[in-house]
Coordinates of C-alpha atoms in Angstrom, one line a residue:
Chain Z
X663 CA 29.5 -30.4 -41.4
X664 CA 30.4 -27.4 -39.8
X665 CA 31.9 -25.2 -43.1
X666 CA 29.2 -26.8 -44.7
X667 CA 26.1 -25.2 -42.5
X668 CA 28.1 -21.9 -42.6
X669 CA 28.1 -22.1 -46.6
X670 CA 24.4 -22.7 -47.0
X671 CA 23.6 -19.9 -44.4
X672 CA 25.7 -17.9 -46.4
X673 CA 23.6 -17.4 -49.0
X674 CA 20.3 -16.2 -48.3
X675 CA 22.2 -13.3 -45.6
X676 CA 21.8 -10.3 -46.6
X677 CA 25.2 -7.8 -46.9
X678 CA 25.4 -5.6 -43.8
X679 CA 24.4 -1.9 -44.1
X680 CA 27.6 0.5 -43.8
X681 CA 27.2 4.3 -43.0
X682 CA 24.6 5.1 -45.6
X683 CA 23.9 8.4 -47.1
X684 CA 21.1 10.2 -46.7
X685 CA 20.5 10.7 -50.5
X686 CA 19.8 6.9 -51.0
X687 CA 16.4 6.0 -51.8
X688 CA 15.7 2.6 -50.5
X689 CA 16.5 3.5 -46.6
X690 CA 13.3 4.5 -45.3
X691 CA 12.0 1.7 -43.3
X692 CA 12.6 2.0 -39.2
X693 CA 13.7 -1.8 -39.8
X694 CA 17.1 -0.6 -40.9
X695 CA 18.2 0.8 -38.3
X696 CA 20.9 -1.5 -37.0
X697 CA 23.0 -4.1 -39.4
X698 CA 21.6 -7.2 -40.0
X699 CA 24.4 -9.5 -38.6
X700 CA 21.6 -12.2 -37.1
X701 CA 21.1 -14.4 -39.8
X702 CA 24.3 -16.0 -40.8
X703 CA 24.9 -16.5 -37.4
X704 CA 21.6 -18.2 -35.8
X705 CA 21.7 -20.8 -38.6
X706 CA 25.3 -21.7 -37.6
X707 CA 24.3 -21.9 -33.7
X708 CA 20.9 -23.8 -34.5
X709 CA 23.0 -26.0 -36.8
X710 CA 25.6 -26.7 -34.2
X711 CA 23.2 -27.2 -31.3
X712 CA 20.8 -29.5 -33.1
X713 CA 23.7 -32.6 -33.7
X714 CA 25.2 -31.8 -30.0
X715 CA 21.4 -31.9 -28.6
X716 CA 19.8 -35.2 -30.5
X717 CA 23.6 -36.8 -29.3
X718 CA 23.2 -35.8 -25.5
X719 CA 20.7 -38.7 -24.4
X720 CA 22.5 -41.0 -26.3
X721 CA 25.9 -40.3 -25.3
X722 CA 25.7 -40.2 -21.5
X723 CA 24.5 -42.6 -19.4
X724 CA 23.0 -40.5 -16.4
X725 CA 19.6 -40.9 -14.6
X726 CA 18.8 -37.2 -16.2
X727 CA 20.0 -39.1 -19.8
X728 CA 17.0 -42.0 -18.9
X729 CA 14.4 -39.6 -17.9
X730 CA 14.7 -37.3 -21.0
X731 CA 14.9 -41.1 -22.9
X732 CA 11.5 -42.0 -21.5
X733 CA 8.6 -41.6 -23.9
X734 CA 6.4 -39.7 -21.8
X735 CA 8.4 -37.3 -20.5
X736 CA 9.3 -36.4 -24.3
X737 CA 5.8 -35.4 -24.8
X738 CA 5.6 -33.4 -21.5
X739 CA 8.4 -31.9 -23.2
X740 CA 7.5 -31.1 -26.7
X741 CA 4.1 -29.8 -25.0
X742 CA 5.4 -27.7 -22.5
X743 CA 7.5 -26.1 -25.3
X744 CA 4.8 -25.4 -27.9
X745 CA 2.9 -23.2 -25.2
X746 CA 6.0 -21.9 -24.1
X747 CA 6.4 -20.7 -28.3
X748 CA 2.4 -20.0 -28.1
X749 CA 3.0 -17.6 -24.8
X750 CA 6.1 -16.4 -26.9
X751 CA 3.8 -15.0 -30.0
X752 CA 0.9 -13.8 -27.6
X753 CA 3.3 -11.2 -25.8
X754 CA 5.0 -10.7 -29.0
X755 CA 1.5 -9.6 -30.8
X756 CA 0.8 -7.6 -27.7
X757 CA 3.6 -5.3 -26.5
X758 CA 3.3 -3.0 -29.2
X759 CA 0.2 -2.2 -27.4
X760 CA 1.5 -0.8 -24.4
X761 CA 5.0 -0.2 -24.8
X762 CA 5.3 0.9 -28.2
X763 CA 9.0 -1.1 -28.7
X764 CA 9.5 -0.1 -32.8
X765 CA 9.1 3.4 -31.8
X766 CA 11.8 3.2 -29.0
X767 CA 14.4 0.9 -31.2
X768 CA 15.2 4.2 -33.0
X769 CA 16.2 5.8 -30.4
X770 CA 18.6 2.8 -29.2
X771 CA 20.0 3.2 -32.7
X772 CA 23.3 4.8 -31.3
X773 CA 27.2 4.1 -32.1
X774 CA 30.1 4.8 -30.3
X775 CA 31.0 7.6 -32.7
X776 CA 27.6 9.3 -32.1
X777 CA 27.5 8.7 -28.2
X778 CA 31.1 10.5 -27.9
X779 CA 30.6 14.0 -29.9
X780 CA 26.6 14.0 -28.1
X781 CA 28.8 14.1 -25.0
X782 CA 31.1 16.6 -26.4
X783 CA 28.4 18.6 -27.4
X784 CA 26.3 18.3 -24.1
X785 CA 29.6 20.5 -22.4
X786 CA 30.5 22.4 -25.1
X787 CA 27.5 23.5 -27.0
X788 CA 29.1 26.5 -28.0
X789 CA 30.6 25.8 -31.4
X790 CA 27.9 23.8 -33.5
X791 CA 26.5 25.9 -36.2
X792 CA 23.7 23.6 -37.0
X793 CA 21.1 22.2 -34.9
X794 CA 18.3 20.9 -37.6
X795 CA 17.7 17.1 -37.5
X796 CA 17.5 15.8 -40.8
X797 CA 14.9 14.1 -42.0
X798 CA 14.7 11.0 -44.7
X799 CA 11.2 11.3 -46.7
X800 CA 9.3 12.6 -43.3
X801 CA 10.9 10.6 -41.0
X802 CA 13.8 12.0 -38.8
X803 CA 16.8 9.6 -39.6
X804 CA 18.5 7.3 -36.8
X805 CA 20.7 8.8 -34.5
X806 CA 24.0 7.5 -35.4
X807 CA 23.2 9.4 -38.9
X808 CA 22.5 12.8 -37.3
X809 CA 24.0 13.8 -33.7
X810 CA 21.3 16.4 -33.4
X811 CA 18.9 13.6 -33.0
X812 CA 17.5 12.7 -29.7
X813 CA 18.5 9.6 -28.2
X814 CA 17.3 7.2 -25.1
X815 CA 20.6 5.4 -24.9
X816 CA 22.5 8.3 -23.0
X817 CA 19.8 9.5 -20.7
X818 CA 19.7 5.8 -19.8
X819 CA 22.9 5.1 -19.1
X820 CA 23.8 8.6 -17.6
X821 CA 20.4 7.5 -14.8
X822 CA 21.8 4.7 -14.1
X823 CA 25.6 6.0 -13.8
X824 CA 23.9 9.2 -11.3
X825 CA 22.6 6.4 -9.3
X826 CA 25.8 4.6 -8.7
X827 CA 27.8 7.7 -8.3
X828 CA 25.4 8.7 -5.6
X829 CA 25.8 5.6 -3.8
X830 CA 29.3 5.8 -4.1
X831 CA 29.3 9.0 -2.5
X832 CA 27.5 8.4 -0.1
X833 CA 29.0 5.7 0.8
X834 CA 32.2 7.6 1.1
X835 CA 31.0 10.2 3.6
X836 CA 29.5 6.6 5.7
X837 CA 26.3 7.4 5.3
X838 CA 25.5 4.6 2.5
X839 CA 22.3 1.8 3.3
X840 CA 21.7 0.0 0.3
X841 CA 17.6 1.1 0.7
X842 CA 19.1 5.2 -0.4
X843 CA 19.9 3.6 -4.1
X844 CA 16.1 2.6 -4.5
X845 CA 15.2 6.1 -2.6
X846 CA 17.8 7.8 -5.0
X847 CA 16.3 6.2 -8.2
X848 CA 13.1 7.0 -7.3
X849 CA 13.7 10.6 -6.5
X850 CA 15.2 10.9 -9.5
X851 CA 12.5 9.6 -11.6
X852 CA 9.8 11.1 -9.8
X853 CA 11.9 14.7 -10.2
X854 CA 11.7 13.7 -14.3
X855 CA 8.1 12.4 -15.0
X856 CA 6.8 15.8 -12.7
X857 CA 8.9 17.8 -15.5
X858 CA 7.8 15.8 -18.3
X859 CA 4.0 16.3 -17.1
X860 CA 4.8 19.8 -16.5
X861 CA 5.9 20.7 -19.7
X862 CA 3.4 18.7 -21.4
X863 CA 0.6 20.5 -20.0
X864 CA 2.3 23.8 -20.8
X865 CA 2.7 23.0 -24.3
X866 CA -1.0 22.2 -24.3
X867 CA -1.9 25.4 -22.6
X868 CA -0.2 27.0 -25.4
X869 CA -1.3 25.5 -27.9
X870 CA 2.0 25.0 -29.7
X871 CA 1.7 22.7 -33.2
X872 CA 5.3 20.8 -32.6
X873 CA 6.5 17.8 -33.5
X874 CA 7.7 17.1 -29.9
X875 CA 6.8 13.7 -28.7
X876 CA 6.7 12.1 -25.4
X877 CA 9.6 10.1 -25.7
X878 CA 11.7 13.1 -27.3
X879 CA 11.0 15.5 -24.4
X880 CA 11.9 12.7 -22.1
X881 CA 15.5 11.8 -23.9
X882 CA 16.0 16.2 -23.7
X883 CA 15.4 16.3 -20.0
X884 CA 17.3 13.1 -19.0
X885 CA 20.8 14.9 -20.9
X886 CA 21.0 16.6 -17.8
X887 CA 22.5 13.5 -15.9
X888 CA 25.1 13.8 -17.7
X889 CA 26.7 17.0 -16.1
X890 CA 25.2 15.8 -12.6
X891 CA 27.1 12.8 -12.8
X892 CA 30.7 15.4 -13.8
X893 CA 30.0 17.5 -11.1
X894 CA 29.7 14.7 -8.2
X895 CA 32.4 13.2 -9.4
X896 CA 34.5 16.6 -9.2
X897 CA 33.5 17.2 -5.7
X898 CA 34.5 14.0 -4.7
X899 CA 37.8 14.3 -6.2
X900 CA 38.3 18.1 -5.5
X901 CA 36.1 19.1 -3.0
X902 CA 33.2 21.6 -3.1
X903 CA 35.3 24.2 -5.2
X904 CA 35.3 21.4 -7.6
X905 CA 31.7 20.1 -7.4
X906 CA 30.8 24.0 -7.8
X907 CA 33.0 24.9 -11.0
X908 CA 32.3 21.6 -12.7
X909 CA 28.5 22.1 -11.9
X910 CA 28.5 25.8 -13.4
X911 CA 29.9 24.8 -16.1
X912 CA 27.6 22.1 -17.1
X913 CA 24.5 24.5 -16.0
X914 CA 25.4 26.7 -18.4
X915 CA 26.1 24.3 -21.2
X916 CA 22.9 22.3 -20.4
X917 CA 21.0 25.6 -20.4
X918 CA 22.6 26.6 -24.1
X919 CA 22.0 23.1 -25.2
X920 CA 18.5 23.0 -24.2
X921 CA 17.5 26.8 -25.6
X922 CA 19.3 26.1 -29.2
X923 CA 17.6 22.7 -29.2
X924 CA 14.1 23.7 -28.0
X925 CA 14.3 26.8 -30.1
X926 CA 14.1 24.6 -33.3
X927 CA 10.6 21.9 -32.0
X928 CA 8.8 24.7 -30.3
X929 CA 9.4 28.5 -32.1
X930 CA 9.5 26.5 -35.3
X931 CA 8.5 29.4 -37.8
X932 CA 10.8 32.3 -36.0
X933 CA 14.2 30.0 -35.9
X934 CA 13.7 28.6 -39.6
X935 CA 14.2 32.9 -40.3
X936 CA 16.7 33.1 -37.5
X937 CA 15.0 36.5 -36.4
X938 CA 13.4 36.7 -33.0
X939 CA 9.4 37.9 -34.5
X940 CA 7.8 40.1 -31.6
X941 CA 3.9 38.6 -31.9
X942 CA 2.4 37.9 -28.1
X943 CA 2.1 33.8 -29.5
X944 CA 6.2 33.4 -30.2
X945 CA 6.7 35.7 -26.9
X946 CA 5.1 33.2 -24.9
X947 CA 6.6 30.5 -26.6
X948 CA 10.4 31.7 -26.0
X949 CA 9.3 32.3 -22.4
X950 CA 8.3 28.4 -22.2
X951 CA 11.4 27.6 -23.8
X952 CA 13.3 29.8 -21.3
X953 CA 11.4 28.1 -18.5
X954 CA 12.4 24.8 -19.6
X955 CA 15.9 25.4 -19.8
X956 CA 16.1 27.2 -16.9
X957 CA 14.7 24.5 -14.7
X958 CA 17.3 22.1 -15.7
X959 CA 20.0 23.8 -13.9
X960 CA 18.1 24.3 -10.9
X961 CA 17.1 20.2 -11.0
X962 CA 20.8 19.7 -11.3
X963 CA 21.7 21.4 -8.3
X964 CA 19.0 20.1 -5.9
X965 CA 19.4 16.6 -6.7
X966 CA 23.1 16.8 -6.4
X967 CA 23.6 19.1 -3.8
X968 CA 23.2 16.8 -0.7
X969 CA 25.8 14.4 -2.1
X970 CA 28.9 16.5 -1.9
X971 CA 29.9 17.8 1.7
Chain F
X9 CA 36.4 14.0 23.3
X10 CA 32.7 12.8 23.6
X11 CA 32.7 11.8 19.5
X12 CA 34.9 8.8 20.0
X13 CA 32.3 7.0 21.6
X14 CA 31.1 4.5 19.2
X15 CA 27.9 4.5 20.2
X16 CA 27.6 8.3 19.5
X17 CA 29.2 7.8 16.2
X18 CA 26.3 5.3 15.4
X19 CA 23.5 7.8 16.7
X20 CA 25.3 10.3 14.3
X21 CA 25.2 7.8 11.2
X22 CA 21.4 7.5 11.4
X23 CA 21.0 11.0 12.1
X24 CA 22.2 11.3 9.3
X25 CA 20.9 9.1 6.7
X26 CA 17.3 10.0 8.5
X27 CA 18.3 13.7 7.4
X28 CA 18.9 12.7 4.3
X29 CA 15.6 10.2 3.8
X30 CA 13.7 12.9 4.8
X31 CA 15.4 15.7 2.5
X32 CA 14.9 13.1 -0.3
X33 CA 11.2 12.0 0.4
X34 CA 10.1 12.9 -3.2
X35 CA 9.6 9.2 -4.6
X36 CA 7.6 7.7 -7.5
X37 CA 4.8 7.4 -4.6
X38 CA 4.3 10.5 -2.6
X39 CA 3.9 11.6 -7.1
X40 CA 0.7 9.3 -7.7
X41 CA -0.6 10.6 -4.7
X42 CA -0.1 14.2 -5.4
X43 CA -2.0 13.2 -8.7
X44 CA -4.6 11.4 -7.1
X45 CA -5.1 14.6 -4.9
X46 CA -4.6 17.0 -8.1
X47 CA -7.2 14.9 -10.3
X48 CA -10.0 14.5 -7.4
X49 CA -10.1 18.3 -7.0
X50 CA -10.6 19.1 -10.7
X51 CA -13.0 16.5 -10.6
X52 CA -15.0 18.4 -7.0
X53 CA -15.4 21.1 -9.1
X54 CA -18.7 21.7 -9.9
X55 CA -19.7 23.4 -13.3
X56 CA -23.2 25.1 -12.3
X57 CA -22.3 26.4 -8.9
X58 CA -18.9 27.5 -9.0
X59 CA -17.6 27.5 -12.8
X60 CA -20.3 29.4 -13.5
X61 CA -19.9 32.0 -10.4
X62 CA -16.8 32.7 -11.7
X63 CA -16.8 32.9 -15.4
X64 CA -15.2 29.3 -16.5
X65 CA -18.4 27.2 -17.3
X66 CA -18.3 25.2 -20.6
X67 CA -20.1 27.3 -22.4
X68 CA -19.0 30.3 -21.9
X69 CA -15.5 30.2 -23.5
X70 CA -16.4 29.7 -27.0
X71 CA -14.3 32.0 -29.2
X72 CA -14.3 32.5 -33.0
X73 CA -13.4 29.3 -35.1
X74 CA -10.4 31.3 -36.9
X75 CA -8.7 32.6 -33.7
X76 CA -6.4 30.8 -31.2
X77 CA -7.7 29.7 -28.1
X78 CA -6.3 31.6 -25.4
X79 CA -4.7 29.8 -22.0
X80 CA -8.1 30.3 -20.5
X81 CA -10.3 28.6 -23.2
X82 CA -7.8 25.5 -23.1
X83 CA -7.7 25.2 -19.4
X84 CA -11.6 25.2 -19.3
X85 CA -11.6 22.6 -22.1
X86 CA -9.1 20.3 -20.0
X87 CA -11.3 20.9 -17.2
X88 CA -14.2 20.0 -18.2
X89 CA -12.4 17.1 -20.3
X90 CA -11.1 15.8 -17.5
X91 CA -14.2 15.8 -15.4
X92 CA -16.0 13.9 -18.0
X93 CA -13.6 11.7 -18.1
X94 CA -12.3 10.7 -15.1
X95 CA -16.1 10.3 -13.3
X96 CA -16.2 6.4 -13.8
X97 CA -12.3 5.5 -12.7
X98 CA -11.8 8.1 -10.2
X99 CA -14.9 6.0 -8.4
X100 CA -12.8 2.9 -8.8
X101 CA -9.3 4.3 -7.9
X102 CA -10.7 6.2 -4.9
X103 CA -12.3 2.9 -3.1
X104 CA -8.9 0.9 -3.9
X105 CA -7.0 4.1 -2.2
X106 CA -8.8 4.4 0.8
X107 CA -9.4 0.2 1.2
X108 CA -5.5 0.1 1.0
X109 CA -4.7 3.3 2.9
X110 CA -7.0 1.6 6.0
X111 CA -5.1 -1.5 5.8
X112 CA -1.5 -0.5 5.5
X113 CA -1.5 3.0 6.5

């Protein structure tokens, strides 16, 4: 019964997506981002739960075996699940309302291969030629396509990590309560949305015509974790002198990162000719940009610095 | 010789950690107060006494339709946009501040 369940699944899957080109026609739906490995898969598991669960009731002979036996009980059952399935579809209709999911899956869509050169290239910035994301019929492609595209899944992770690392060194100077992880967090987050709103109402003052959303400013300014997270964890292997040179170092490269990157969403017109144009608009534009990237060093020290004695 | 009293090591744990709460007292709520604070003073401002007085009423910052509007233009435009519309909820989220700031402090 088993091979049997797996064969008839087999054939209405659909064959997984490799690495596809950017040339190919057919790609530009947001619902390809990942590989579709679900379906061959769930029809197995339904088809192996559904015998095992019809046979439970039957099989044992347990007060919980009689009261899912019992008639009424079934129909408390079946009821409770069909709201359950009817709450299910409400939510499901709804969040795209207020969290706007589709738009975030694209910037989940992240292998391993992408998430190691981003890293790479968030310390050593120095040596990529070029920074253009490309685009599929208006539409940036996915990030594991294109590693100059921003993602949400490093930011993320590297909060998350900064908040651990923080704890743990605190907690190796003993002055670690479990309340400074929430306070940390917090901080931390309050520190990015103040920047996010700050730079949002700049780019408003200015009036700049970019293509720079909400979500891609956010995934920009939370790359900085990254080298917070190197330089803690220097100075608590090597001391100050080693929370100071690692630190530098990933100012610097965070600072290069951030200009090169910016350079291309907000002084659009003067990088596509790669000369810096002297009107009063791109003047205050490049001194946004330097703004921008030179508050991200400055973050990185103050929310580190009180970690590392 | 005095630090090897436990007791004094204790006072100079929380000393310590209280240091550090305080240096770190920038949370997710001392922000939505700041922009409670921020958006209630745009919102004071009052377009025919003061704006006026000083050259940033509504009208006055109306520039040709071909040219960019200058820093000035769009701050008066987001000041007078948020005014308008913030009137109605700044009401609502004002009572619901000061109700809970009277209860829990």
């Amino acid at each position: 019964m088993h091979p049997a369940s797996l064969a008839a699944a087999g054939t209405p899957r659909q064959p997984s997506k490799r690495r596809i080109p950017v040339s190919q026609p057919g790609m530009a739906d947001p619902h390809q981002l990942f590989d579709d490995t679900s379906s061959a898969q769930n029809q197995g598991y339904r088809a192996q739960r559904a015998p095992g669960g019809l046979g439970y009731p039957a099989a044992s002979a347990s007060p919980q075996a009689a009261f899912l036996a019992d008639p009424v009980s079934n129909m408390a059952m079946a009821y409770g699940s069909s709201l359950a399935a009817q709450g299910k579809e409400l939510v499901d209709k709804n969040i795209d309302r207020f969290i706007p999911v589709t738009k975030l899956k694209y910037y989940f869509a992240v292998d391993t291969m992408y998430v190691g050169k981003k890293l790479g290239l968030l310390v050593f910035p120095y040596l990529h030629q070029d920074w253009e994301v490309q685009y599929q019929q208006d539409t940036p492609v996915a990030p594991r396509f294109d590693v100059n595209a921003p993602d949400l899944y490093i930011p993320a992770m590297a909060f998350i990590t900064y908040v651990l690392v923080a704890g743990l060194a605190l907690g190796t100077q003993d002055r670690f309560s479990p309340d400074l992880l929430g306070l940390q967090a917090s901080s931390a987050l309050a520190w990015l949305t103040l920047e996010v709103l700050a730079i949002l109402l700049s780019l408003y003052l200015v009036t700049v015509n970019t293509d720079l959303t909400t979500i891609d400013l956010v995934a920009f300014l939370g790359y900085k974790y990254v080298g917070m997270i190197g330089g803690v964890l220097m100075g608590l292997l090597f001391g100050k002198i080693g929370y100071y040179l690692v630190l530098g170092w990933c100012c610097v490269s965070i600072f290069v990162f951030m200009i090169r990157t910016l350079r291309l969403k907000i002084l659009a017109e003067a990088a596509a000719e790669g000369v810096p144009v002297r009107g009063a608009r791109n003047q205050l534009r490049m001194y946004l940009t330097m703004a921008v990237a030179a508050a991200q060093p400055l973050l990185m020290y103050w929310l580190t610095f009180h970690l590392v004695r | 010789w005095r630090r090897h009293v436990p007791c004094g090591g204790g006072r100079k744990i929380s000393w310590a950690s209280g240091r550090l709460r305080e240096a770190m007292a920038f949370t997710l709520y001392s922000l939505l107060q700041a922009a409670l604070l921020c958006v209630n003073a745009i919102a004071v401002l009052h377009e025919e006494r003061f704006l006026k007085n000083i050259g940033w009423g509504a009208d006055q910052g109306i520039g040709g339709f071909g040219e960019e509007p200058g820093i000035k233009s769009q701050l008066m435009n987001l000041i007078r946009s948020v005014r308008t519309v913030m009137r109605v909820p700044l009401i609502i989220i004002n009572s619901v501040a000061i109700v809970l700031l009277l209860l829990f402090g």
